[in-house]
Tab-separated table of C-alpha atoms and ligand atoms in Angstrom:
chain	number	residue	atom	x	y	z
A	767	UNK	CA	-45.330	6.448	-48.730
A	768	UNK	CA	-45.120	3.745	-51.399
A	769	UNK	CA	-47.222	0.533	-50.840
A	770	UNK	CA	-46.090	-3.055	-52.053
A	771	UNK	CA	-49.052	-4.751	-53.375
A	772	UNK	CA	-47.917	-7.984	-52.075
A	773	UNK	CA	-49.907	-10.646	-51.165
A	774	UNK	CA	-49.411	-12.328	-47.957
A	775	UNK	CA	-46.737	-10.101	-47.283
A	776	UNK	CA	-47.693	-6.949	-45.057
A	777	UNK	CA	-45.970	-4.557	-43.320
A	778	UNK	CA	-47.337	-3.941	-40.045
A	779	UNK	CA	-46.528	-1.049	-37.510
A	780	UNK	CA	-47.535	-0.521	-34.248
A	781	UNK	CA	-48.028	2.808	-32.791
A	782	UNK	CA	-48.760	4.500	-28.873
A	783	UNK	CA	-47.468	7.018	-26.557
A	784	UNK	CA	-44.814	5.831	-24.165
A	785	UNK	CA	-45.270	2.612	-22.208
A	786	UNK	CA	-48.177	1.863	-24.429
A	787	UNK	CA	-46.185	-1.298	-25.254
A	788	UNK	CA	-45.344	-0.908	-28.457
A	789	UNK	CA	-42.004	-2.913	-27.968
A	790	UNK	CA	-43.742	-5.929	-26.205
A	791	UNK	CA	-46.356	-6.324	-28.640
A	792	UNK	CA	-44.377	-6.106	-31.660
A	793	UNK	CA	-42.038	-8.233	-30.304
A	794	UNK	CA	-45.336	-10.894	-29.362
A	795	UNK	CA	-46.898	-10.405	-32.364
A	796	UNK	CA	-43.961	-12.102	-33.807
A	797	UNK	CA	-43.520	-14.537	-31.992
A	798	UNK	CA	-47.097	-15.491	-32.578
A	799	UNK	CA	-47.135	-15.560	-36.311
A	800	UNK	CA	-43.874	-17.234	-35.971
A	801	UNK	CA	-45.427	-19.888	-34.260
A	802	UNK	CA	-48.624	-20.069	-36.614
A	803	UNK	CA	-45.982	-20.428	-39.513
A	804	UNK	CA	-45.915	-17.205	-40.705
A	805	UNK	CA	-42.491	-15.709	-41.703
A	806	UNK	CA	-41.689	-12.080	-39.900
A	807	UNK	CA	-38.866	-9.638	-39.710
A	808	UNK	CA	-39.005	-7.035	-36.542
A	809	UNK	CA	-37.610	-3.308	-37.008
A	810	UNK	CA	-37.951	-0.849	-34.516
A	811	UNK	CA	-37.448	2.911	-34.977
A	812	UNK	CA	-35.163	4.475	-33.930
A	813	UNK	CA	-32.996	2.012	-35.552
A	814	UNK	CA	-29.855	0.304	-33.943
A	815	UNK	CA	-28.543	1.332	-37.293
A	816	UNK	CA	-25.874	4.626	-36.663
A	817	UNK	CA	-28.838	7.533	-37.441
A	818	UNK	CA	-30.162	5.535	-35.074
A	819	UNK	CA	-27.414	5.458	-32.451
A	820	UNK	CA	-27.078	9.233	-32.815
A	821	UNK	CA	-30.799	9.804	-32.204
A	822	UNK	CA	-31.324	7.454	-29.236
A	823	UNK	CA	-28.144	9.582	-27.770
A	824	UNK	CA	-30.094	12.706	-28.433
A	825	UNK	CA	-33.223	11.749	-27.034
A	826	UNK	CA	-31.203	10.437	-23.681
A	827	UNK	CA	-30.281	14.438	-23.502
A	828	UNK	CA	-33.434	15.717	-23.337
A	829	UNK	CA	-35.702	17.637	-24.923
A	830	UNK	CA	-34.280	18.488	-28.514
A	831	UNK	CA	-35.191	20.644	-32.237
A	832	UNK	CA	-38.493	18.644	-32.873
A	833	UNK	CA	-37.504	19.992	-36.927
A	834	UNK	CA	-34.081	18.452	-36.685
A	835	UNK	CA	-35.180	15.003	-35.057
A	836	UNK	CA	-37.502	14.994	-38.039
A	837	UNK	CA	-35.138	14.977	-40.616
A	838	UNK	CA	-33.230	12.263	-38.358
A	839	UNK	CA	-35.800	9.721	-37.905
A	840	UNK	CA	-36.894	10.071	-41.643
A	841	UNK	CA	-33.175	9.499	-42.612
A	842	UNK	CA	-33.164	6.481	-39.750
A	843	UNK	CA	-36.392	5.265	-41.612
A	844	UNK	CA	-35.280	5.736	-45.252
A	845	UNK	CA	-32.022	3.468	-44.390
A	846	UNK	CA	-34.350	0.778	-43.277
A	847	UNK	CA	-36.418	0.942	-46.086
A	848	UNK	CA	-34.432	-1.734	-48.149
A	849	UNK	CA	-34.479	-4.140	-45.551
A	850	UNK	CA	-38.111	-4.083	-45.381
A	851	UNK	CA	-38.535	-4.410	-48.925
A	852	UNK	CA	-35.958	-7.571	-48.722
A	853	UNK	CA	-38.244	-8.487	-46.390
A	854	UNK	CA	-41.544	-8.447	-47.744
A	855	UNK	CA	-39.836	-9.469	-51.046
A	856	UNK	CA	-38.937	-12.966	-49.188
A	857	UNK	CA	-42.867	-13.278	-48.784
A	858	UNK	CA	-42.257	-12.698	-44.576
A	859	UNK	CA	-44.055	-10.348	-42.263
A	860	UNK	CA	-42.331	-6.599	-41.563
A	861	UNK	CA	-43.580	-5.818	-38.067
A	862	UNK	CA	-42.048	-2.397	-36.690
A	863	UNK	CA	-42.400	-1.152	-32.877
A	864	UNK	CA	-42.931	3.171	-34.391
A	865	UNK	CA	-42.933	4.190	-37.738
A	866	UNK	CA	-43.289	7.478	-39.678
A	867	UNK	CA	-46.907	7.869	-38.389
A	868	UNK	CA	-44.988	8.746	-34.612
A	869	UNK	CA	-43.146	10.994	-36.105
A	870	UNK	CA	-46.444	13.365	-37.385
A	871	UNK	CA	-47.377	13.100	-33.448
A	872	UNK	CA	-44.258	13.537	-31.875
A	873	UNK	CA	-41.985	15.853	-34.067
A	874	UNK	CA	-45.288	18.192	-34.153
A	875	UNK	CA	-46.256	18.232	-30.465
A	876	UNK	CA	-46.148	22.200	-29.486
A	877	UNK	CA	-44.569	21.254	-26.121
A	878	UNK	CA	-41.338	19.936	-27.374
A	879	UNK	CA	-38.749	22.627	-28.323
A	880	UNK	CA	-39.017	24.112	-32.061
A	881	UNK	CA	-42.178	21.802	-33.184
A	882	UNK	CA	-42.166	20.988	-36.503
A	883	UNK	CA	-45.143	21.738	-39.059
A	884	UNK	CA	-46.920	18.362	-39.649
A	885	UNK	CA	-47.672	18.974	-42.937
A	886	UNK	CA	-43.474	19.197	-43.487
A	887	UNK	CA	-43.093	16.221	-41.272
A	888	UNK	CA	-45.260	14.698	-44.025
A	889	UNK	CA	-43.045	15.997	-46.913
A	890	UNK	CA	-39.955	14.598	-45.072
A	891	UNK	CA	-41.220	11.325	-44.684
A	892	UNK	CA	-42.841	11.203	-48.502
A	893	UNK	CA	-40.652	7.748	-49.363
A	894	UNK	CA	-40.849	6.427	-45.917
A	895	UNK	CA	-42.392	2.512	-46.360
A	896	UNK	CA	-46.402	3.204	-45.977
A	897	UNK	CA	-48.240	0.907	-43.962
A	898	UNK	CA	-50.511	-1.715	-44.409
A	899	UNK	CA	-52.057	-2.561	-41.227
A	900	UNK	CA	-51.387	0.345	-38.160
A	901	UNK	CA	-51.975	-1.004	-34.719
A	902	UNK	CA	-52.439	2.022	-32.782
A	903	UNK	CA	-52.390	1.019	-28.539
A	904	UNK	CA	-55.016	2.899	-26.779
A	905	UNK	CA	-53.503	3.045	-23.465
A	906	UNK	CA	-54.391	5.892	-20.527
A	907	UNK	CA	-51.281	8.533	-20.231
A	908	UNK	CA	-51.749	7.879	-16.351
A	909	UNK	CA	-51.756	4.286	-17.106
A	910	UNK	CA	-48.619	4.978	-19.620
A	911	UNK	CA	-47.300	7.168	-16.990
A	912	UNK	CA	-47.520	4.537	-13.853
A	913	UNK	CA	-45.453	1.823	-16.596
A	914	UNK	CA	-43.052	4.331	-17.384
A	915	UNK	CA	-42.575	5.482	-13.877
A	916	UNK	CA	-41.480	1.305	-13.262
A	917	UNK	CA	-38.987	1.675	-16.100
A	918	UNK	CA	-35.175	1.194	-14.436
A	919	UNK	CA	-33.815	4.872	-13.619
A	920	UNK	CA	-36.839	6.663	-14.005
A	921	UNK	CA	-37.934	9.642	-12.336
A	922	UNK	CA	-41.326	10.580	-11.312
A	923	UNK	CA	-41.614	13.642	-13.675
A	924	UNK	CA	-44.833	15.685	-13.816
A	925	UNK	CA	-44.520	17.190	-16.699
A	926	UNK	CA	-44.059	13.796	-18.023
A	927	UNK	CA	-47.062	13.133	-17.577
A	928	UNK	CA	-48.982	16.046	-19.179
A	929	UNK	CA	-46.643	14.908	-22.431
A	930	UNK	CA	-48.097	12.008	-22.636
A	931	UNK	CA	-51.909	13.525	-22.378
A	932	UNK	CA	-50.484	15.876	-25.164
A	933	UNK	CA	-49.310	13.115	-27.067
A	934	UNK	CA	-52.490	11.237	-27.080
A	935	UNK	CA	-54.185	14.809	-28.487
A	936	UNK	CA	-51.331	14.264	-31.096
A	937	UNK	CA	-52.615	10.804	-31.918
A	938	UNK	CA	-55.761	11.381	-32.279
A	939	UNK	CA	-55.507	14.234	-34.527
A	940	UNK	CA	-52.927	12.526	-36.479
A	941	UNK	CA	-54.958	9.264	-36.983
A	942	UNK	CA	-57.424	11.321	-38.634
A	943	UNK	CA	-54.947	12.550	-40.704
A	944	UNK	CA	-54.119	9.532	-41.965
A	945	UNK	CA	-57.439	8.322	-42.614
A	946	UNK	CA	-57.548	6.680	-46.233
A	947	UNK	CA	-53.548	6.716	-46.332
A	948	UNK	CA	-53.246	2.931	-44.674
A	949	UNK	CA	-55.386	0.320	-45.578
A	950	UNK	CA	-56.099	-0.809	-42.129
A	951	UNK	CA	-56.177	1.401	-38.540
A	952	UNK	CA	-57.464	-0.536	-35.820
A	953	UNK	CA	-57.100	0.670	-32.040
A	954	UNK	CA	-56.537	-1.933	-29.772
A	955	UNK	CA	-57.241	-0.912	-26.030
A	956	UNK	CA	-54.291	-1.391	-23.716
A	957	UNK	CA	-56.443	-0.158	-20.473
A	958	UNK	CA	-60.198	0.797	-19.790
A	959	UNK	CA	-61.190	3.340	-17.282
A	960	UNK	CA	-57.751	3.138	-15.489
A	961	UNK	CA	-57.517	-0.063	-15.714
A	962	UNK	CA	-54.464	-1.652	-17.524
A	963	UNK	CA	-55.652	-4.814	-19.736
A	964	UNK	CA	-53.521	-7.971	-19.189
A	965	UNK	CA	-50.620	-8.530	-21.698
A	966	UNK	CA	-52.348	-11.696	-22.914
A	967	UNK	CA	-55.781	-10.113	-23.669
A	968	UNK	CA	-54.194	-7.237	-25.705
A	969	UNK	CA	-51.775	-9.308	-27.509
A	970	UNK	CA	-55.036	-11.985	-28.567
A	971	UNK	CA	-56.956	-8.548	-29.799
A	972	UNK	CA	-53.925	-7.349	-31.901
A	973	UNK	CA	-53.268	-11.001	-33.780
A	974	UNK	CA	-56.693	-11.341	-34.276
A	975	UNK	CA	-57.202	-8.364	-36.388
A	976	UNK	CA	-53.698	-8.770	-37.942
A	977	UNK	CA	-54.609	-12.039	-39.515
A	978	UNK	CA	-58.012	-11.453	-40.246
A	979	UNK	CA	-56.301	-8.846	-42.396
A	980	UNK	CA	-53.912	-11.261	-43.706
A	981	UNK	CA	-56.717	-13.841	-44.548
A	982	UNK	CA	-58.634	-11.087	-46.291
A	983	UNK	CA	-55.651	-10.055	-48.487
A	984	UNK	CA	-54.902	-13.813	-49.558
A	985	UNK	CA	-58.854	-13.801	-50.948
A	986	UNK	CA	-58.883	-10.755	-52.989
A	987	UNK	CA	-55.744	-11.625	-54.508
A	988	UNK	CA	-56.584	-14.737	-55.182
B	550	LIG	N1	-50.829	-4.852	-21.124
B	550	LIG	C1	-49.821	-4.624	-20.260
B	550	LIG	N2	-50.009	-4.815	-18.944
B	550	LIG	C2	-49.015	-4.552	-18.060
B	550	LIG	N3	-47.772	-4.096	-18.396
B	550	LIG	C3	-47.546	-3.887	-19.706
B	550	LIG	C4	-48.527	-4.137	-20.705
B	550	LIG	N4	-47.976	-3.832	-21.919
B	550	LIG	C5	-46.721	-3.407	-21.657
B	550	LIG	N5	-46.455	-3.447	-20.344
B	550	LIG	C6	-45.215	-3.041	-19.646
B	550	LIG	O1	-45.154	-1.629	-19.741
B	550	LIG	C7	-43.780	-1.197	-19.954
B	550	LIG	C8	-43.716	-0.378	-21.241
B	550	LIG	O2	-43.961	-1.274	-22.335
B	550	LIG	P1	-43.179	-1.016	-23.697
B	550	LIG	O3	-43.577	-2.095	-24.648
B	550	LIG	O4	-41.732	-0.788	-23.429
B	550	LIG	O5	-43.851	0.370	-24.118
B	550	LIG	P2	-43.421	1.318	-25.312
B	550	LIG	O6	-42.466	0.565	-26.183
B	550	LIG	O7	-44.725	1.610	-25.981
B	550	LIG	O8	-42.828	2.509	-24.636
B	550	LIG	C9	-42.946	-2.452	-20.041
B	550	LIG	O9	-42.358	-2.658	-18.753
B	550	LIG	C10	-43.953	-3.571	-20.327
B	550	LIG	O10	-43.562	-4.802	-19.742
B	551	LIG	C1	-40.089	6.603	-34.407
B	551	LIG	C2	-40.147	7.841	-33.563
B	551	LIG	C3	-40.016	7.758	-32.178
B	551	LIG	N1	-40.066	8.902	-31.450
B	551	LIG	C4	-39.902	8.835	-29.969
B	551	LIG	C5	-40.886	7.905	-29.283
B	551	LIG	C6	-40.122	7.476	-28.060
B	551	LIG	O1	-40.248	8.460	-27.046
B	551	LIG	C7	-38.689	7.488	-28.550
B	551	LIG	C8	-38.256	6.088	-28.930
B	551	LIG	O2	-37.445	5.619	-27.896
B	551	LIG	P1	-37.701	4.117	-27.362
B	551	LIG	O3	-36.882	3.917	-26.165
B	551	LIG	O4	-37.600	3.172	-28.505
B	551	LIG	O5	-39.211	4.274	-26.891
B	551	LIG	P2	-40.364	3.249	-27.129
B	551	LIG	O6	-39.901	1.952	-26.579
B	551	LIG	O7	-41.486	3.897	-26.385
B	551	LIG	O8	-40.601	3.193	-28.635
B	551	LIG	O9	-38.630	8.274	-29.728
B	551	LIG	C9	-40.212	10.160	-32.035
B	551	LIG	O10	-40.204	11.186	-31.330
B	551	LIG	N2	-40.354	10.221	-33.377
B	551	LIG	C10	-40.329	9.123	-34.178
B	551	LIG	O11	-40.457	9.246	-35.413
C-alpha cells in the first residue's frame, strides 16, 4: 500500500458494514469540500469499470469463493489505481465509498463460502492505493439491518442479519490490524444504542475530522 506524500491532496476512504452509508457519505463529503473549494474525485469499489461489472454480477448471485472475489476486487482496485494517482496528482481530493481495508473484513469472514486467509488478502492487495484518512461508520447491524431491509427488492433475511453482526467482529479485528498502516482511523458513529443518528449530524462529524486532517497536513508541510 504505497502512500503519496502529497500535501493537500489525500485520499480518503470510507468504510462500514452494509447500510452503514458508506455511499451517502462519500458522496456528501464531496459535495461538502466541493462547496468549501476543495477539489475531489469520488471512486467507489466495486468499480463501474468491467472487473467491476463482473463482480457486482457475482455478488447479485449470491454467496460466492471469498478467495476468488479477493483476487477480483484487488484487480478492480489495482485498475483504479491510476486514476487516483491522476487525481491526487491534480492537487484534488480521492474520496472512495470501500477500499482494500473491506476486503480484509469481508473476503475473510468464516461465514461466506471458502474464506480467504487475511494475511493473503493482505498480500493480494500489497499495491492497492493506502489510505490516508479511513472513515470507518459505526453503525448497529440491527440498525444496518432495518436500512437494508428498506432497500428496493429486499427481503427480510435472517441470516442477513447475523452477517452483518459477523461483519462488525470483522471490523473490529481488522481495524486493529491496520493500526499504524493509515495515518488517520477515526470512527464516526452512525447510531447510538439503537438509535440511528440523523444524516446531517454524521455527515458534520465526518468533515470535521476530514479537514482538521487536511489543515494539519498543510502545517507540517509547510
Ligand atoms: N444517518 C442516516 N440516517 C438514516 N438513513 C441513513 C443514514 N445514512 C444512510 N442512510 C440510508 O441507509 C441506506 C443505506 O445507506 P448506504 O449509503 O447505501 O449504505 P452502504 O453504502 O454503506 O451500504 C440508504 O437508503 C441511505 O439513505
Ligand atoms: C470493496 C469491497 C466490497 N465488498 C462488498 C461490500 C458490499 O456488500 C458489496 C458492495 O456492493 P455495493 O452495492 O456497492 O454495497 P455498498 O453500497 O454497501 O458498498 O461488496 C467486498 O466484499 N469486498 C470488497 O473488497
Amino acid at each position: 500500500m504505497g502512500g503519496h506524500g502529497r500535501g493537500r491532496a489525500a485520499y480518503i476512504v470510507l468504510e462500514g458494514i452494509d447500510g452503514a452509508g458508506t455511499t451517502t457519505h462519500s458522496k456528501l463529503l464531496a459535495e461538502k469540500l466541493e462547496k468549501l473549494g476543495y477539489c475531489t474525485c469520488l471512486f467507489e469499489e466495486p468499480s463501474r469499470g468491467d472487473v467491476g461489472i463482473v463482480i457486482r454480477k457475482i455478488l447479485s448471485q449470491g454467496p460466492f469463493d471469498q478467495r476468488l472475489l479477493s483476487l477480483l476486487f484487488a484487480a478492480d482496485r489495482l485498475m483504479l489505481r491510476s486514476s487516483i494517482e491522476g487525481c491526487l496528482d491534480r492537487g484534488c481530493l480521492a474520496i472512495s465509498d470501500r477500499s482494500w481495508i473491506s476486503s480484509l473484513a469481508y473476503q475473510s469472514y468464516d461465514d461466506f463460502p471458502d474464506p480467504a486467509p487475511i494475511e493473503w488478502i493482505y498480500v493480494v492487495n500489497r499495491y492497492a492505493m493506502r489510505p490516508d484518512i479511513l472513515v470507518f461508520l459505526d453503525v448497529e447491524p440491527a440498525i444496518a439491518y432495518r436500512r437494508l431491509g428498506r432497500r428496493k427488492g429486499s427481503r427480510e433475511l435472517p441470516e442477513r442479519l447475523q452477517a452483518l453482526r459477523g461483519l462488525a467482529r470483522r471490523y473490529e479485528h481488522v481495524l486493529k490490524l491496520i493500526e499504524g498502516i493509515i495515518p488517520l482511523v477515526v470512527r464516526v458513529k452512525g447510531s447510538i444504542n439503537g438509535c440511528e443518528r440523523p444524516v446531517e449530524a454524521v455527515s458534520r462529524d465526518i468533515l470535521t475530522v476530514v479537514l482538521a486532517a487536511l489543515r494539519y497536513w498543510e502545517h507540517s508541510k509547510a
